[in-house]
Structure formats: C-alpha cells, structure tokens
Short mmCIF file of C-alpha atoms and ligand atoms in Angstrom, two decimals:
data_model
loop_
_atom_site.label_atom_id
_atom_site.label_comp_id
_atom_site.label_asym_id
_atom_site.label_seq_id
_atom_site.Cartn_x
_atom_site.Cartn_y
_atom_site.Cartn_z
CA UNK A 1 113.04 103.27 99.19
CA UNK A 2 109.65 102.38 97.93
CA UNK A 3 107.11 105.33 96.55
CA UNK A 4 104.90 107.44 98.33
CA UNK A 5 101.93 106.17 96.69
CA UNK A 6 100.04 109.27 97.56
CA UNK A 7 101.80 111.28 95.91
CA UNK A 8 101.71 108.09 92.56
CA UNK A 9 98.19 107.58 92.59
CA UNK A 10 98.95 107.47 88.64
CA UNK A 11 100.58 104.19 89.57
CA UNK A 12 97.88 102.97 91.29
CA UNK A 13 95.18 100.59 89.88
CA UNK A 14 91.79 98.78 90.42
CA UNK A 15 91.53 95.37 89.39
CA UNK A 16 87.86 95.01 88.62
CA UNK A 17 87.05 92.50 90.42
CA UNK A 18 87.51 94.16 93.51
CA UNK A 19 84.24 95.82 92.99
CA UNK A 20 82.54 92.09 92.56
CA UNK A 21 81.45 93.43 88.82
CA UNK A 22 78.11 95.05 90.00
CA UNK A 23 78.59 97.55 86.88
CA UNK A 24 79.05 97.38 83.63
CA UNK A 25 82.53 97.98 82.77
CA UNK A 26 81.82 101.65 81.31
CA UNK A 27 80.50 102.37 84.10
CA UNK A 28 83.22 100.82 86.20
CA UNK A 29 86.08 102.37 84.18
CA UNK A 30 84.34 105.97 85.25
CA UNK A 31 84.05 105.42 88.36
CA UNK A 32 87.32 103.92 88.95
CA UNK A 33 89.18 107.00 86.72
CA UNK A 34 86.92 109.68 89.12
CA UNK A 35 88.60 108.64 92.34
CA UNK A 36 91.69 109.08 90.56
CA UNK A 37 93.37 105.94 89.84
CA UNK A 38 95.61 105.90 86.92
CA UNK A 39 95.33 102.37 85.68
CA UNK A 40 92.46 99.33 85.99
CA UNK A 41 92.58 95.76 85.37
CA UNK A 42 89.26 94.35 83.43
CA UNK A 43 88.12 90.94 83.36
CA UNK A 44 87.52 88.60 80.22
CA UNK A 45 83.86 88.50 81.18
CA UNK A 46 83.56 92.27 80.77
CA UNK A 47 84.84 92.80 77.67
CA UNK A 48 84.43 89.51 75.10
CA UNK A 49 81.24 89.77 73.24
CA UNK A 50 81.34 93.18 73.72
CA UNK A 51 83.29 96.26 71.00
CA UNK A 52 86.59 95.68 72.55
CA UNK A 53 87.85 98.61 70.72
CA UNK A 54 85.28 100.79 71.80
CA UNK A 55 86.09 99.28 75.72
CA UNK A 56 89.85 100.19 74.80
CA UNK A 57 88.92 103.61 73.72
CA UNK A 58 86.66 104.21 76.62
CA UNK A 59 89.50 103.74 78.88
CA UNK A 60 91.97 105.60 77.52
CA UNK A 61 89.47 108.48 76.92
CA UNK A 62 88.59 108.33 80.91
CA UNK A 63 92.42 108.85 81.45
CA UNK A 64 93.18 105.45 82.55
CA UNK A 65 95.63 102.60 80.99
CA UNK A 66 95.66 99.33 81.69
CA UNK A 67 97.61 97.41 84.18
CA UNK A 68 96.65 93.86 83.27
CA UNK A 69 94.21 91.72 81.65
CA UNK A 70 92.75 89.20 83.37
CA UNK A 71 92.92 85.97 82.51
CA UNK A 72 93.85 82.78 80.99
CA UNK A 73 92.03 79.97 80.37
CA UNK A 74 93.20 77.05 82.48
CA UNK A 75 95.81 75.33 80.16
CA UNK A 76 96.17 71.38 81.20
CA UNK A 77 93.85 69.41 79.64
CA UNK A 78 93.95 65.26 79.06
CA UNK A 79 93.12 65.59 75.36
CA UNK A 80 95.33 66.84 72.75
CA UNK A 81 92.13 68.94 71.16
CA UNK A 82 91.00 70.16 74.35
CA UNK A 83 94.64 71.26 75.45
CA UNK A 84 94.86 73.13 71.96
CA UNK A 85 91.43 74.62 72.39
CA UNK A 86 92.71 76.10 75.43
CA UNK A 87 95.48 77.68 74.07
CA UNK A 88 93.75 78.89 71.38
CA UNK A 89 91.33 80.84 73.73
CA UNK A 90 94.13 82.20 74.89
CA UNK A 91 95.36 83.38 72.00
CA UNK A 92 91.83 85.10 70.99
CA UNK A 93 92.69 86.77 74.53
CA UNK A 94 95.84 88.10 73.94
CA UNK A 95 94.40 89.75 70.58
CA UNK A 96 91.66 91.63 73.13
CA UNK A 97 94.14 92.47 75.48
CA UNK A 98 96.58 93.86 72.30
CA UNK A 99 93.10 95.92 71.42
CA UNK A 100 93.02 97.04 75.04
CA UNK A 101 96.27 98.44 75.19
CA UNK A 102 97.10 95.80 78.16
CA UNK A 103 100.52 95.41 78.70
CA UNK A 104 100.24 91.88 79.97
CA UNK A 105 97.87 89.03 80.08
CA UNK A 106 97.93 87.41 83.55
CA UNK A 107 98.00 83.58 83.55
CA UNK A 108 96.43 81.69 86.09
CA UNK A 109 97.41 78.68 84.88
CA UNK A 110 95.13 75.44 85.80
CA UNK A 111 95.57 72.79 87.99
CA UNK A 112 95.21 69.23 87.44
CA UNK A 113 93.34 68.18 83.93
CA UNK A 114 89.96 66.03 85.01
CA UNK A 115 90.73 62.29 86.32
CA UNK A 116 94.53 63.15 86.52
CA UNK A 117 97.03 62.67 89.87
CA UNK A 118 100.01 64.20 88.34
CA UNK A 119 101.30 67.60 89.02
CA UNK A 120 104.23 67.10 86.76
CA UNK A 121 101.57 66.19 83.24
CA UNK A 122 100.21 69.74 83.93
CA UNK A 123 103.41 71.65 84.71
CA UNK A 124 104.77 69.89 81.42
CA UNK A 125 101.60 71.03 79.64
CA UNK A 126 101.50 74.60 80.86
CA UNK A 127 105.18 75.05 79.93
CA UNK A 128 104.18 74.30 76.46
CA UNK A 129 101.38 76.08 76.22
CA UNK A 130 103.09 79.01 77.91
CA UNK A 131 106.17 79.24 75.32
CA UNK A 132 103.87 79.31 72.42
CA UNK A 133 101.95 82.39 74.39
CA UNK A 134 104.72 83.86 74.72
CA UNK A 135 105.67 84.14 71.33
CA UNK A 136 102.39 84.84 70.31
CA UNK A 137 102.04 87.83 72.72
CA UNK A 138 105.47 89.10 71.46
CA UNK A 139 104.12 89.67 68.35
CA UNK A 140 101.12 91.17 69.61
CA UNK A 141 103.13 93.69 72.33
CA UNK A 142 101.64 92.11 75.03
CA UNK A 143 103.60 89.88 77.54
CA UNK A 144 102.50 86.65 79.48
CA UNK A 145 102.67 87.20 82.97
CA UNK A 146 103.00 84.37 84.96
CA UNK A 147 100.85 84.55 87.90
CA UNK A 148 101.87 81.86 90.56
CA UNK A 149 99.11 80.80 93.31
CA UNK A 150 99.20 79.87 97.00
CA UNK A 151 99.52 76.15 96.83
CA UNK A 152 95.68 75.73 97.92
CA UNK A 153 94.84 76.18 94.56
CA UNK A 154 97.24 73.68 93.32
CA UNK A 155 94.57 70.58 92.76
CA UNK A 156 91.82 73.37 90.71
CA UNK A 157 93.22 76.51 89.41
CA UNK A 158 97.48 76.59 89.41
CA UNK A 159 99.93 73.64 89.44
CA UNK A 160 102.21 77.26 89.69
CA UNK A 161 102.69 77.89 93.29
CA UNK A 162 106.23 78.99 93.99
CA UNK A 163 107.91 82.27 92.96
CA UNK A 164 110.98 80.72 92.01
CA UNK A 165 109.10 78.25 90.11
CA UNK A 166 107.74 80.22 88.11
CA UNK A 167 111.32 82.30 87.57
CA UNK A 168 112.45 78.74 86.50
CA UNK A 169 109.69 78.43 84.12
CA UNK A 170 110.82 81.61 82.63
CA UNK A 171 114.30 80.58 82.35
CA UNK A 172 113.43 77.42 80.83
CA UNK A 173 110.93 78.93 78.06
CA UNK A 174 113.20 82.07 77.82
CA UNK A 175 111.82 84.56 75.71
CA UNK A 176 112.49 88.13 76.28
CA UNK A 177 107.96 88.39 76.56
CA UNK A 178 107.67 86.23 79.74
CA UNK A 179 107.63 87.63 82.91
CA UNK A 180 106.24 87.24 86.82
CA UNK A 181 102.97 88.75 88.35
CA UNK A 182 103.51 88.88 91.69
CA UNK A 183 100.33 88.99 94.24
CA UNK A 184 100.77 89.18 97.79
CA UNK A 185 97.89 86.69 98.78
CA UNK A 186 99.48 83.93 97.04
CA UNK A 187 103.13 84.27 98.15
CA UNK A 188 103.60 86.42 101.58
CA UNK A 189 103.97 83.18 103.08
CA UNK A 190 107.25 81.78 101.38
CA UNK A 191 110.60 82.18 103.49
CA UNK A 192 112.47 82.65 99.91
CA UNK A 193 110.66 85.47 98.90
CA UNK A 194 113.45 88.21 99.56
CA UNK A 195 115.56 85.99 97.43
CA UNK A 196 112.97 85.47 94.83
CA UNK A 197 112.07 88.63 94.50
CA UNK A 198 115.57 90.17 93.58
CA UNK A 199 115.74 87.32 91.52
CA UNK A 200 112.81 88.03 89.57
CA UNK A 201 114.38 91.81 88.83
CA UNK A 202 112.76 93.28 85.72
CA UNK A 203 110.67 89.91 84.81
CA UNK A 204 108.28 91.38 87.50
CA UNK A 205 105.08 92.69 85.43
CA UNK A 206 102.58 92.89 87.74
CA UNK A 207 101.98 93.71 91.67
CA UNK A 208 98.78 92.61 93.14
CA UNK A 209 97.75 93.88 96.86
CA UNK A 210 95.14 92.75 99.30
CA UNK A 211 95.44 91.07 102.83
CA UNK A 212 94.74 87.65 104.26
CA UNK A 213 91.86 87.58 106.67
CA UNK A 214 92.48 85.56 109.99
CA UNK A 215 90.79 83.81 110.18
CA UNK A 216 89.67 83.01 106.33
CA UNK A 217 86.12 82.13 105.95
CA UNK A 218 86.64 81.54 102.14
CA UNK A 219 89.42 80.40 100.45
CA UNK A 220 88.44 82.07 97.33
CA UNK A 221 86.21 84.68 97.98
CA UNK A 222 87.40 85.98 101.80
CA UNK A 223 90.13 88.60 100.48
CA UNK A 224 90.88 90.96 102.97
CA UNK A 225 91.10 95.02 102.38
CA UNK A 226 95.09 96.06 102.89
CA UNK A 227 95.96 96.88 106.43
CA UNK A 228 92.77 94.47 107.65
CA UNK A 229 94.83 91.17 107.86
CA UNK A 230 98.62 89.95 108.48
CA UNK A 231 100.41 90.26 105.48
CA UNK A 232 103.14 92.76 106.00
CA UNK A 233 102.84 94.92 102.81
CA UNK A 234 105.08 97.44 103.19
CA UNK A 235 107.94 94.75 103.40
CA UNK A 236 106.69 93.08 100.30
CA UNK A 237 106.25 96.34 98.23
CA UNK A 238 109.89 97.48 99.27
CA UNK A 239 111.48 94.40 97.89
CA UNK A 240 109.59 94.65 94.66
CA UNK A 241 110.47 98.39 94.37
CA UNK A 242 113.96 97.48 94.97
CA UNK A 243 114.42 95.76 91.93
CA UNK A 244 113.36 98.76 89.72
CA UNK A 245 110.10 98.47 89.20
CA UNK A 246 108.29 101.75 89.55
CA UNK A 247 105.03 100.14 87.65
CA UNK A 248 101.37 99.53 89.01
CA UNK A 249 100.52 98.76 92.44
CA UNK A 250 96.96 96.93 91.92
CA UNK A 251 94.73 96.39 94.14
CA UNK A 252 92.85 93.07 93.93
CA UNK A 253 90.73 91.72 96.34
CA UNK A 254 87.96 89.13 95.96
CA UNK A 255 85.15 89.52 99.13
CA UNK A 256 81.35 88.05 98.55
CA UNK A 257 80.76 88.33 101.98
CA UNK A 258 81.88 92.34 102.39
CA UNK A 259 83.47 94.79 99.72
CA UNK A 260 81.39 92.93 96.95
CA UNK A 261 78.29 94.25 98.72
CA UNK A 262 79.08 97.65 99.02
CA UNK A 263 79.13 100.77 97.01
CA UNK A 264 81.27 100.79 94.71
CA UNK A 265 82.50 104.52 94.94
CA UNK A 266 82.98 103.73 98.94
CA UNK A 267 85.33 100.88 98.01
CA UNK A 268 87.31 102.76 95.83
CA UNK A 269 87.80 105.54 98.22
CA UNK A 270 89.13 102.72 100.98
CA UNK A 271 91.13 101.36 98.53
CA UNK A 272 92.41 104.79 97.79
CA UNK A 273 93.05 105.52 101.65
CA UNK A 274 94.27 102.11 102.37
CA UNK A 275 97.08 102.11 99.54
CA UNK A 276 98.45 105.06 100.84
CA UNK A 277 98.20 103.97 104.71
CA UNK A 278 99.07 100.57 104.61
CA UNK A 279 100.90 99.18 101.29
ZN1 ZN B 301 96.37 88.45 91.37
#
C-alpha cells in the first residue's frame, strides 16, 4: 500500500528545474520550503561558483533536505584526458553534493563520445567511470545514483536506457554506494518494469514524477504536469513503495513552453495538489 502523500508532504520534493530556474536558488529554496515541501533537488548550475556551504546551510535552515543533486557530467569521451576530465568533474561534484548534505548524485550518463557509432565503447566507459564514482562517493557519504533514460536519448545524453540495465551495471560494479534513480518519463513504457522494479529493492535512491504529454511537442523540454498525460502513476509509485522505500517522491518536470513560464509559487501549489491527486 503506497503513502498518502498528503498526509507525507515531508516526503515530497521539488526538483528545481521544474520551476525553469527563474530564481536564484535562495530564493527558490524559500519558496519551495513555504508551500511545504520537505526536500528539493538543486542543479549544478545553481550552486558551483557560488558558497556551497552557505547554499547547504540555507537549506537546511529553511527546513528542507535534499533529495538529489543533479548531475553528472556526461562520462564517454574518445580521449583518455577528456574521459578523465570528466570524471574528475564529477568528482568536484560529489564534494558539493557531500557539502550539500545530498544523499545522492544523479548520473545522467552520456551518450555516444563525438565521431563514435558504438554503444558498447560508451557503456564500457561509463562502467568505469561509474565504479571509481562510486567509491569516491562512498567515502564522501554520498551515493551514485544511476539514472537510466528513455532510449531517445540514447545517441546524446544516456547509452543507459533500461532499468534492468542499469541493475546489471550495479551488479557488475558492486559496491554497497551504487544504486537506481528511477523517473517515470524515462521508463513507464517498459513491459519489465514490475519485474525490474522488485528487482531493484533497496538499490532504488531516487523517484522522479511527471507525465508524458500526447502528443509531445518536445522531446526534451515538453514534460507534462502529473495527472495531464498517460503515464499511470499510481501503478508505478505502488511498485516502488512495495519494495520498501518510503523516501522522496520528486517531482521533476522540464516545460519551456508552459510551467517554465509561470509563477513559480502557482507551480508549486499544482505540484502540491497534483502529488496528492494523481501520483
Ligand atoms: Zn529524473
């Protein structure tokens, strides 16, 4: 039986891009702890260059935590110094999200490395990349959640498109600070996902929400508000409970043509209303 989320709006959370980062993050983490919400997701671009410790603080004085941070530099690369680069960026962001007080660093993982045709170099790459992460982040207390993506994103932004494959990936790299972010616009679509779900148990360390759009006038950008498209949430949300996890349900939705442009305070409230109607 999945939570009442009205009653766990403590478990809820705003990833900050739903808002389409028209404030600055202080003013984002107030406005997102004032409609209640217990945790938020920032983005990279809000916080480096910036007093991350003073961010960190800011949040956890507002009453928030984190969920997430979001997220990695695109691994696969078809230089050795560029591929290392990459993975040292990622490193410098897993010592932010440490400051933070994120619990996980969400991987989106890259695609294909410029001039390249094989899948395989960049799953090889990202494996490698993703074990030393991992033990990196272990030391840090913060884990590496692997974030799989609908397979339209496979040529630019994730050679990770399956659930299961990215279970496998954890298998293979096994280390205890691995885990699974699962986001229903990338995966509501595969017929394994009851399977894959159970499967994934207690490596699940993040739960993203939104809806697909019919139809989809951006692949990228056209994220629909929960309850406005066809992904059956509820279903989704029940399996992921079942395993045990009782963490955040975050809401995550990417809209230039609509919720980008509104208020901000008016998104948050349908957010708000929408988690508890139709997730
Ligand atoms: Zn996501």
């Amino acid at each position: 039986m999945a939570r009442n989320l009205s009653q766990h709006l403590h478990c809820c959370a705003i990833n900050t891009a739903t808002l389409g980062f028209q404030t600055p993050i202080d003013q984002t983490v107030e406005c997102v702890a004032s409609a209640g919400f217990g945790l938020i997701a920032p983005w990279r671009q809000e916080v480096e260059g910036n007093n991350v410790k003073a961010i960190g603080k800011h949040i956890r004085d507002a009453g928030l935590k984190l969920s997430g941070y979001c997220r990695s530099t695109y691994i696969p690369a078809n230089d050795t110094l560029t591929f290392r680069n990459n993975i040292e960026a990622n490193k410098c962001a897993l010592m932010d999200a440490a400051i933070l007080g994120a619990p996980c660093f969400i991987m989106v993982v890259g695609g294909l490395f410029p001039g390249s045709k094989n899948m395989n170099a960049s799953r090889q790459q990202v494996k490698e990349a993703c074990a030393e992460l991992a033990d990196y982040g272990d030391k840090l207390g913060v884990k590496i959640a692997l974030e799989p993506l609908h397979p339209m994103y496979a040529a630019e932004r994730s050679c990770l498109t399956l659930l299961s494959e990215a279970l496998d990936w954890c298998d293979e790299i096994n280390s205890p600070n691995i885990g699974v972010a699962i986001d229903c616009y990338h995966i509501w679509w595969d017929p394994n996902l009851k399977r894959d779900i159970a499967r994934a148990g207690n490596r699940i360390l993040a739960f993203h929400v939104c809806d697909w759009l019919v139809p989809t006038g951006d692949v990228l950008n056209d994220r629909g508000m929960m309850g406005d498209g066809i992904i059956d949430l509820p279903s989704i949300r029940d399996l992921v409970e079942a395993t045990g996890y009782n963490e955040a349900v975050e809401v995550e939705i990417f809209s230039k043509a609509n919720w980008w442009k509104r208020d901000i305070k008016e998104t948050l409230n349908v957010c708000r209303d929408r988690l508890f109607t139709t997730v």
